[in-house]
Tab-separated table of C-alpha atoms in Angstrom:
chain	number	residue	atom	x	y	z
Q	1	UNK	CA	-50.777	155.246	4.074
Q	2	UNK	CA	-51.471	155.348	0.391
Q	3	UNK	CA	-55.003	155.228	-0.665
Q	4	UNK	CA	-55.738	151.545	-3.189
Q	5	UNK	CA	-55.642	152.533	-6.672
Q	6	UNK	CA	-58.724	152.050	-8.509
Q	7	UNK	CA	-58.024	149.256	-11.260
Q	8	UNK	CA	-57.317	151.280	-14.776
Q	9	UNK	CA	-60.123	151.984	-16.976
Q	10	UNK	CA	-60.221	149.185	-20.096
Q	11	UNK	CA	-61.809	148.131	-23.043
Q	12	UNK	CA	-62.340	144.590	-21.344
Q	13	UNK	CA	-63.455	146.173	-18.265
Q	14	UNK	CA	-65.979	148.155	-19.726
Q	15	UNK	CA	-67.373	145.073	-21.916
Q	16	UNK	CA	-67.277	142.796	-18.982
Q	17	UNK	CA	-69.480	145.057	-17.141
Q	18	UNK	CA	-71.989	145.584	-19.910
Q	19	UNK	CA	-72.165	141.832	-20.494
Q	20	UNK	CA	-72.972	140.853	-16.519
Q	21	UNK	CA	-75.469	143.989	-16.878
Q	22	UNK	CA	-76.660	142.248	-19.923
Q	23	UNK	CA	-76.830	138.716	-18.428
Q	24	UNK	CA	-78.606	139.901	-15.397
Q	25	UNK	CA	-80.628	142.982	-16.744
Q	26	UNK	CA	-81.079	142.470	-19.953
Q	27	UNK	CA	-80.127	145.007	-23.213
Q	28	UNK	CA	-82.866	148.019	-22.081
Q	29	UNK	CA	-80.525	148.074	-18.681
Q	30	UNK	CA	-77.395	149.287	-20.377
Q	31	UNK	CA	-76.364	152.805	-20.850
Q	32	UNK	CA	-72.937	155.029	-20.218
Q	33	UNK	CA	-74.370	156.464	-16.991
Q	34	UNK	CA	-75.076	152.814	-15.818
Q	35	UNK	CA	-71.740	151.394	-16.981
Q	36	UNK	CA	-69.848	154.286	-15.377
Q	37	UNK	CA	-71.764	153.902	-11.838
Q	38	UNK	CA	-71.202	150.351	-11.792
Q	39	UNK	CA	-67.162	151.072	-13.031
Q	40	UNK	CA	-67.000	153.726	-10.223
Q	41	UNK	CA	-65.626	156.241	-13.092
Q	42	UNK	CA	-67.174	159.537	-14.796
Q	43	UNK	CA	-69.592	158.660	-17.679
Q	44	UNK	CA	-67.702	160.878	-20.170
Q	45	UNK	CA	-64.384	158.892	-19.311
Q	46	UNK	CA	-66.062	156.081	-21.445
Q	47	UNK	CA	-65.883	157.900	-24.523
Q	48	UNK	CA	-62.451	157.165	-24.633
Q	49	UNK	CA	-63.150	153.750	-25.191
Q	50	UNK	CA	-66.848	153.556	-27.321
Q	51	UNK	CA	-68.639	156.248	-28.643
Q	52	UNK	CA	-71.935	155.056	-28.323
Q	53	UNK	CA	-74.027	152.218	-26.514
Q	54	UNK	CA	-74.268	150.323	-29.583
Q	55	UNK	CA	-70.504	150.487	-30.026
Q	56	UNK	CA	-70.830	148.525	-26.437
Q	57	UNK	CA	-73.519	146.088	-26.806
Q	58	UNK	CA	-71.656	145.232	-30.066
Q	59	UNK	CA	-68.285	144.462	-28.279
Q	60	UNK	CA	-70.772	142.394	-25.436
Q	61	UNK	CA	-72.416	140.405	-28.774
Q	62	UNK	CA	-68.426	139.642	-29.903
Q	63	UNK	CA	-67.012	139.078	-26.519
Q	64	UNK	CA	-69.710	136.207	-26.795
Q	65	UNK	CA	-68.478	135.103	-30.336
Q	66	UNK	CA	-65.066	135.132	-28.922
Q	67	UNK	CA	-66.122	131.989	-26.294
Q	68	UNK	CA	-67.021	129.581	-29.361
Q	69	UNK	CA	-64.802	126.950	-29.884
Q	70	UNK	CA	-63.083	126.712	-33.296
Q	71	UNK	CA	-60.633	124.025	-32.898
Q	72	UNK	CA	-62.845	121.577	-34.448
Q	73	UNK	CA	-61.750	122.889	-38.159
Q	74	UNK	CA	-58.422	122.763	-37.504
Q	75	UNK	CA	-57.655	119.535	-35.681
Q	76	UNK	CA	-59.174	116.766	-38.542
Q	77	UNK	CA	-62.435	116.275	-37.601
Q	78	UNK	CA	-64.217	115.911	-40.631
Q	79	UNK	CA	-66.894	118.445	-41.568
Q	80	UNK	CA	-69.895	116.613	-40.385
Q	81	UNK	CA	-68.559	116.233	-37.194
Q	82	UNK	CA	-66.941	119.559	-37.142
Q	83	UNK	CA	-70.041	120.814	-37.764
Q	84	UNK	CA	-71.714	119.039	-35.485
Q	85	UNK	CA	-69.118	120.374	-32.538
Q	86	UNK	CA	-68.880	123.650	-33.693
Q	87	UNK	CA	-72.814	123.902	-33.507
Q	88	UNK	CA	-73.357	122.628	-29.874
Q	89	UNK	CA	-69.916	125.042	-28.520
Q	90	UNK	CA	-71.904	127.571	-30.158
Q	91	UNK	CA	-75.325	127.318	-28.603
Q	92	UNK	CA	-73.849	126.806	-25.346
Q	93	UNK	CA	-72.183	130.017	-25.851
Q	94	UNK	CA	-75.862	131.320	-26.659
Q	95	UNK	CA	-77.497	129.737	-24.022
Q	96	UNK	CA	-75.267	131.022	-21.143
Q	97	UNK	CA	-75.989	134.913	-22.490
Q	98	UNK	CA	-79.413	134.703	-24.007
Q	99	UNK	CA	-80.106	138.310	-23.621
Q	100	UNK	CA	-77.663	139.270	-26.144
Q	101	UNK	CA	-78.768	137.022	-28.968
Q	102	UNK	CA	-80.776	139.617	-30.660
Q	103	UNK	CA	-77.433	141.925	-31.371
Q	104	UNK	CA	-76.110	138.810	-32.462
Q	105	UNK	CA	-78.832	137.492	-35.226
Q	106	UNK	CA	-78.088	140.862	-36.662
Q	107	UNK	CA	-75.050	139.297	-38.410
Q	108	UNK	CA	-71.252	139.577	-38.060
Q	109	UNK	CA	-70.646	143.208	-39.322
Q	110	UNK	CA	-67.087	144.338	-38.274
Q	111	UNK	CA	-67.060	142.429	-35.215
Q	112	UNK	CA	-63.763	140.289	-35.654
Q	113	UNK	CA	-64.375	137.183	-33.398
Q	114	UNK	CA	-67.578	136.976	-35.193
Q	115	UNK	CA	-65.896	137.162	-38.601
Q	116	UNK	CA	-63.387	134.666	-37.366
Q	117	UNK	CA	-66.205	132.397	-37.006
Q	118	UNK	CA	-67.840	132.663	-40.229
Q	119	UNK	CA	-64.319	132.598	-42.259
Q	120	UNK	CA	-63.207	129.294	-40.134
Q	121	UNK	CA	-67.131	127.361	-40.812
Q	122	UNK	CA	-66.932	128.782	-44.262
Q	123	UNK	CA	-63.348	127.457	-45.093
Q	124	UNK	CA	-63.812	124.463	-43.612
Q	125	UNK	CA	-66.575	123.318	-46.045
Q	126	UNK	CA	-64.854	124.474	-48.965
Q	127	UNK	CA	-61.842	122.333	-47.821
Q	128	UNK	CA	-64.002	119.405	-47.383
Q	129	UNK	CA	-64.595	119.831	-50.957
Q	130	UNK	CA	-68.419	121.406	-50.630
Q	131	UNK	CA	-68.384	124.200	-53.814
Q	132	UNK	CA	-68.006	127.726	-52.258
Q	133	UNK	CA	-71.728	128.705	-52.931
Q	134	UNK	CA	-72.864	125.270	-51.222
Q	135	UNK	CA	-70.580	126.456	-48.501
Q	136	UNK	CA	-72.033	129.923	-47.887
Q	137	UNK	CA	-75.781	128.328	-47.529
Q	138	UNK	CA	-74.745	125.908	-44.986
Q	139	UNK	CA	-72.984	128.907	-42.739
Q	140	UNK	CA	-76.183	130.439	-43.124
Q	141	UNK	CA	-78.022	127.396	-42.544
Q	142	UNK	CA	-76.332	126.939	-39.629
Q	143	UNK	CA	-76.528	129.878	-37.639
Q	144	UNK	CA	-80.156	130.272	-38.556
Q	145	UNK	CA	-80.332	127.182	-36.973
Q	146	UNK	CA	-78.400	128.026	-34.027
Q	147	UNK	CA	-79.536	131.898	-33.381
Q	148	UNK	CA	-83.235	130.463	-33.650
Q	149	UNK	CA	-82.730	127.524	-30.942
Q	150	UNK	CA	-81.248	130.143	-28.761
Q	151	UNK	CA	-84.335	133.039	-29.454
Q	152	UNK	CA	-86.452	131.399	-26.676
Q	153	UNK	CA	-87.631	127.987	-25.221
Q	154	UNK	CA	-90.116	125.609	-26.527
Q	155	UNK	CA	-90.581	123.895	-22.841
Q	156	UNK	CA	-90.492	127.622	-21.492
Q	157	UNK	CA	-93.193	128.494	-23.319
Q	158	UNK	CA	-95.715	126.372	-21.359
Q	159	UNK	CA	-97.293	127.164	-18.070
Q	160	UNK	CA	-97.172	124.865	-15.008
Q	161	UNK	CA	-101.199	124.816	-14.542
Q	162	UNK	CA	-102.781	121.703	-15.793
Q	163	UNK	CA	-106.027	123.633	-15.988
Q	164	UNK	CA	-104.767	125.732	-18.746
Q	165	UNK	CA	-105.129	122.484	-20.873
Q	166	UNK	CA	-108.709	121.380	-20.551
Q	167	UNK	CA	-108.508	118.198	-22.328
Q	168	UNK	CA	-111.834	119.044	-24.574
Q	169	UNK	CA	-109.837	122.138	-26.366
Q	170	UNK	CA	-106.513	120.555	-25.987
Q	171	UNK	CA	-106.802	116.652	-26.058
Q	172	UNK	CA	-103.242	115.906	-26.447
Q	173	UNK	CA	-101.632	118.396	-24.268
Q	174	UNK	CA	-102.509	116.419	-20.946
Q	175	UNK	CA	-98.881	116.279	-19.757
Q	176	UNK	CA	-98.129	119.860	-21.280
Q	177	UNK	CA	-98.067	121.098	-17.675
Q	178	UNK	CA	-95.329	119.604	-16.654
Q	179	UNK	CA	-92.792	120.979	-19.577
Q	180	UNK	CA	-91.542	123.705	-17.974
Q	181	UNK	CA	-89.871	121.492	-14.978
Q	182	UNK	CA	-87.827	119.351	-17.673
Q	183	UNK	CA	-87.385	122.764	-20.125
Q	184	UNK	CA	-83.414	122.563	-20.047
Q	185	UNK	CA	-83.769	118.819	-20.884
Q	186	UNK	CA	-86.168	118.688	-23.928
Q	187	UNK	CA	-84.445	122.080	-25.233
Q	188	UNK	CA	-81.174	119.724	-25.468
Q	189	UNK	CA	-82.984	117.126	-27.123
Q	190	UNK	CA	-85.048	119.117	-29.866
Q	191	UNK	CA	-81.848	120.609	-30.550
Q	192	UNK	CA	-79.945	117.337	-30.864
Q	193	UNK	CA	-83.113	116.055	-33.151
Q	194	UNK	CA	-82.628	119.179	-35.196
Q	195	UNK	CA	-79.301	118.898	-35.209
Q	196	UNK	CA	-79.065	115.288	-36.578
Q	197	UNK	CA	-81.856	115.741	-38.619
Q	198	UNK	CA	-80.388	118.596	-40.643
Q	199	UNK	CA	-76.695	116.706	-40.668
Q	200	UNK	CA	-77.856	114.278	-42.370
Q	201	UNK	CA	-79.639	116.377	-44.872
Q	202	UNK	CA	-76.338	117.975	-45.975
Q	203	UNK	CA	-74.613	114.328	-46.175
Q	204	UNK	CA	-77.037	112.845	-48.656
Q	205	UNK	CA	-76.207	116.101	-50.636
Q	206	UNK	CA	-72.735	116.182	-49.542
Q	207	UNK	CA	-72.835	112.906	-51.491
Q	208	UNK	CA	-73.982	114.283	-54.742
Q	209	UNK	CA	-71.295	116.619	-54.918
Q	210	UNK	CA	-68.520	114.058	-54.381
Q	211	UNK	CA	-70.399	112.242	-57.045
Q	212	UNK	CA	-70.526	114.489	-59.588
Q	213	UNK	CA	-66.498	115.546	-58.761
């Protein structure tokens, strides 16, 4: 009887493997000799695919670029709520692989899915008529806004011990004890606030341009 064939060393392979090592592990657990143990291949085999680990961990950050949703620009929404979409697909995207947010606040560099993204947000304002400088603040706006929601957690932050809020140092922080149990919930809701809050900053000036047009 034939022996199974082991599935074909890939590109995809390889970056699905670093990203569930990356989900699970975090960034310090990937390396070649990992990857290739967990592929059940020779580590030099994968320098047929990436030369380095950053090569990898860069094709992890884009594979994660690649799951935002961009239909939102192309479909007539207008740009608030295109925005507005686009933002939320995003952070989900961020909040399902939080370990490789750092190699993506580093910016876009070659990475195409990540490029996609810019050039579609970036477009998209300058269609809606926002002046092409205008347009490359709120990109930046907006992923500052988005990479820093997804760089940790406010609730997360807190401890479940009421004694670590003794109500003479910390009189208002009586119920801070119990943010850690709801810390998916108020996460969504300080980013909604945010959200909102900076959405309808851009309309009031959003108004000035189409004003002054």
């Amino acid at each position: 009887m034939a022996r199974p064939r082991k599935p074909l060393l890939s590109t995809d392979r390889i970056v699905d493997a670093a990203r569930e090592l990356v989900d699970t592990e975090g960034l310090a657990a990937v390396s070649t000799r990992r990857l290739a143990a967990e592929l059940g291949v020779s580590g030099p085999s994968l320098y047929n695919h990436f030369r380095t680990k950053d090569e990898i961990l860069e094709a992890v950050a884009d594979s994660v670029s690649a799951q935002v949703d961009l239909s939102m620009f192309e479909d007539g929404r207008n740009w608030r709520t295109a925005l507005h979409d686009w933002a939320v697909s995003y952070r989900a995207a961020l909040r399902d692989h939080p370990n490789i947010v750092p190699v993506l606040a580093r910016g876009p560099g070659r990475r195409p899915a990540a490029l996609r993204l810019a050039d579609a947000v970036y477009g998209a304002m300058v269609e809606a008529g926002w002046p092409p400088p205008q347009a490359t603040s709120i990109g930046a706006l907006m992923r500052y806004f988005i990479m820093g929601s997804a760089l940790g957690s406010f609730a997360g932050g807190f401890v479940d011990d009421e004694s670590a809020y003794d109500p003479a140092d910390y009189p208002h922080l009586g119920q801070a004890h119990l943010l850690s149990e709801l810390q998916e919930k108020i996460d969504e809701r300080a980013f909604e606030t945010g959200l909102t809050a900076l959405l309808d900053g851009l309309e009031r000036q959003y108004e000035q341009v189409a004003g002054a047009v």
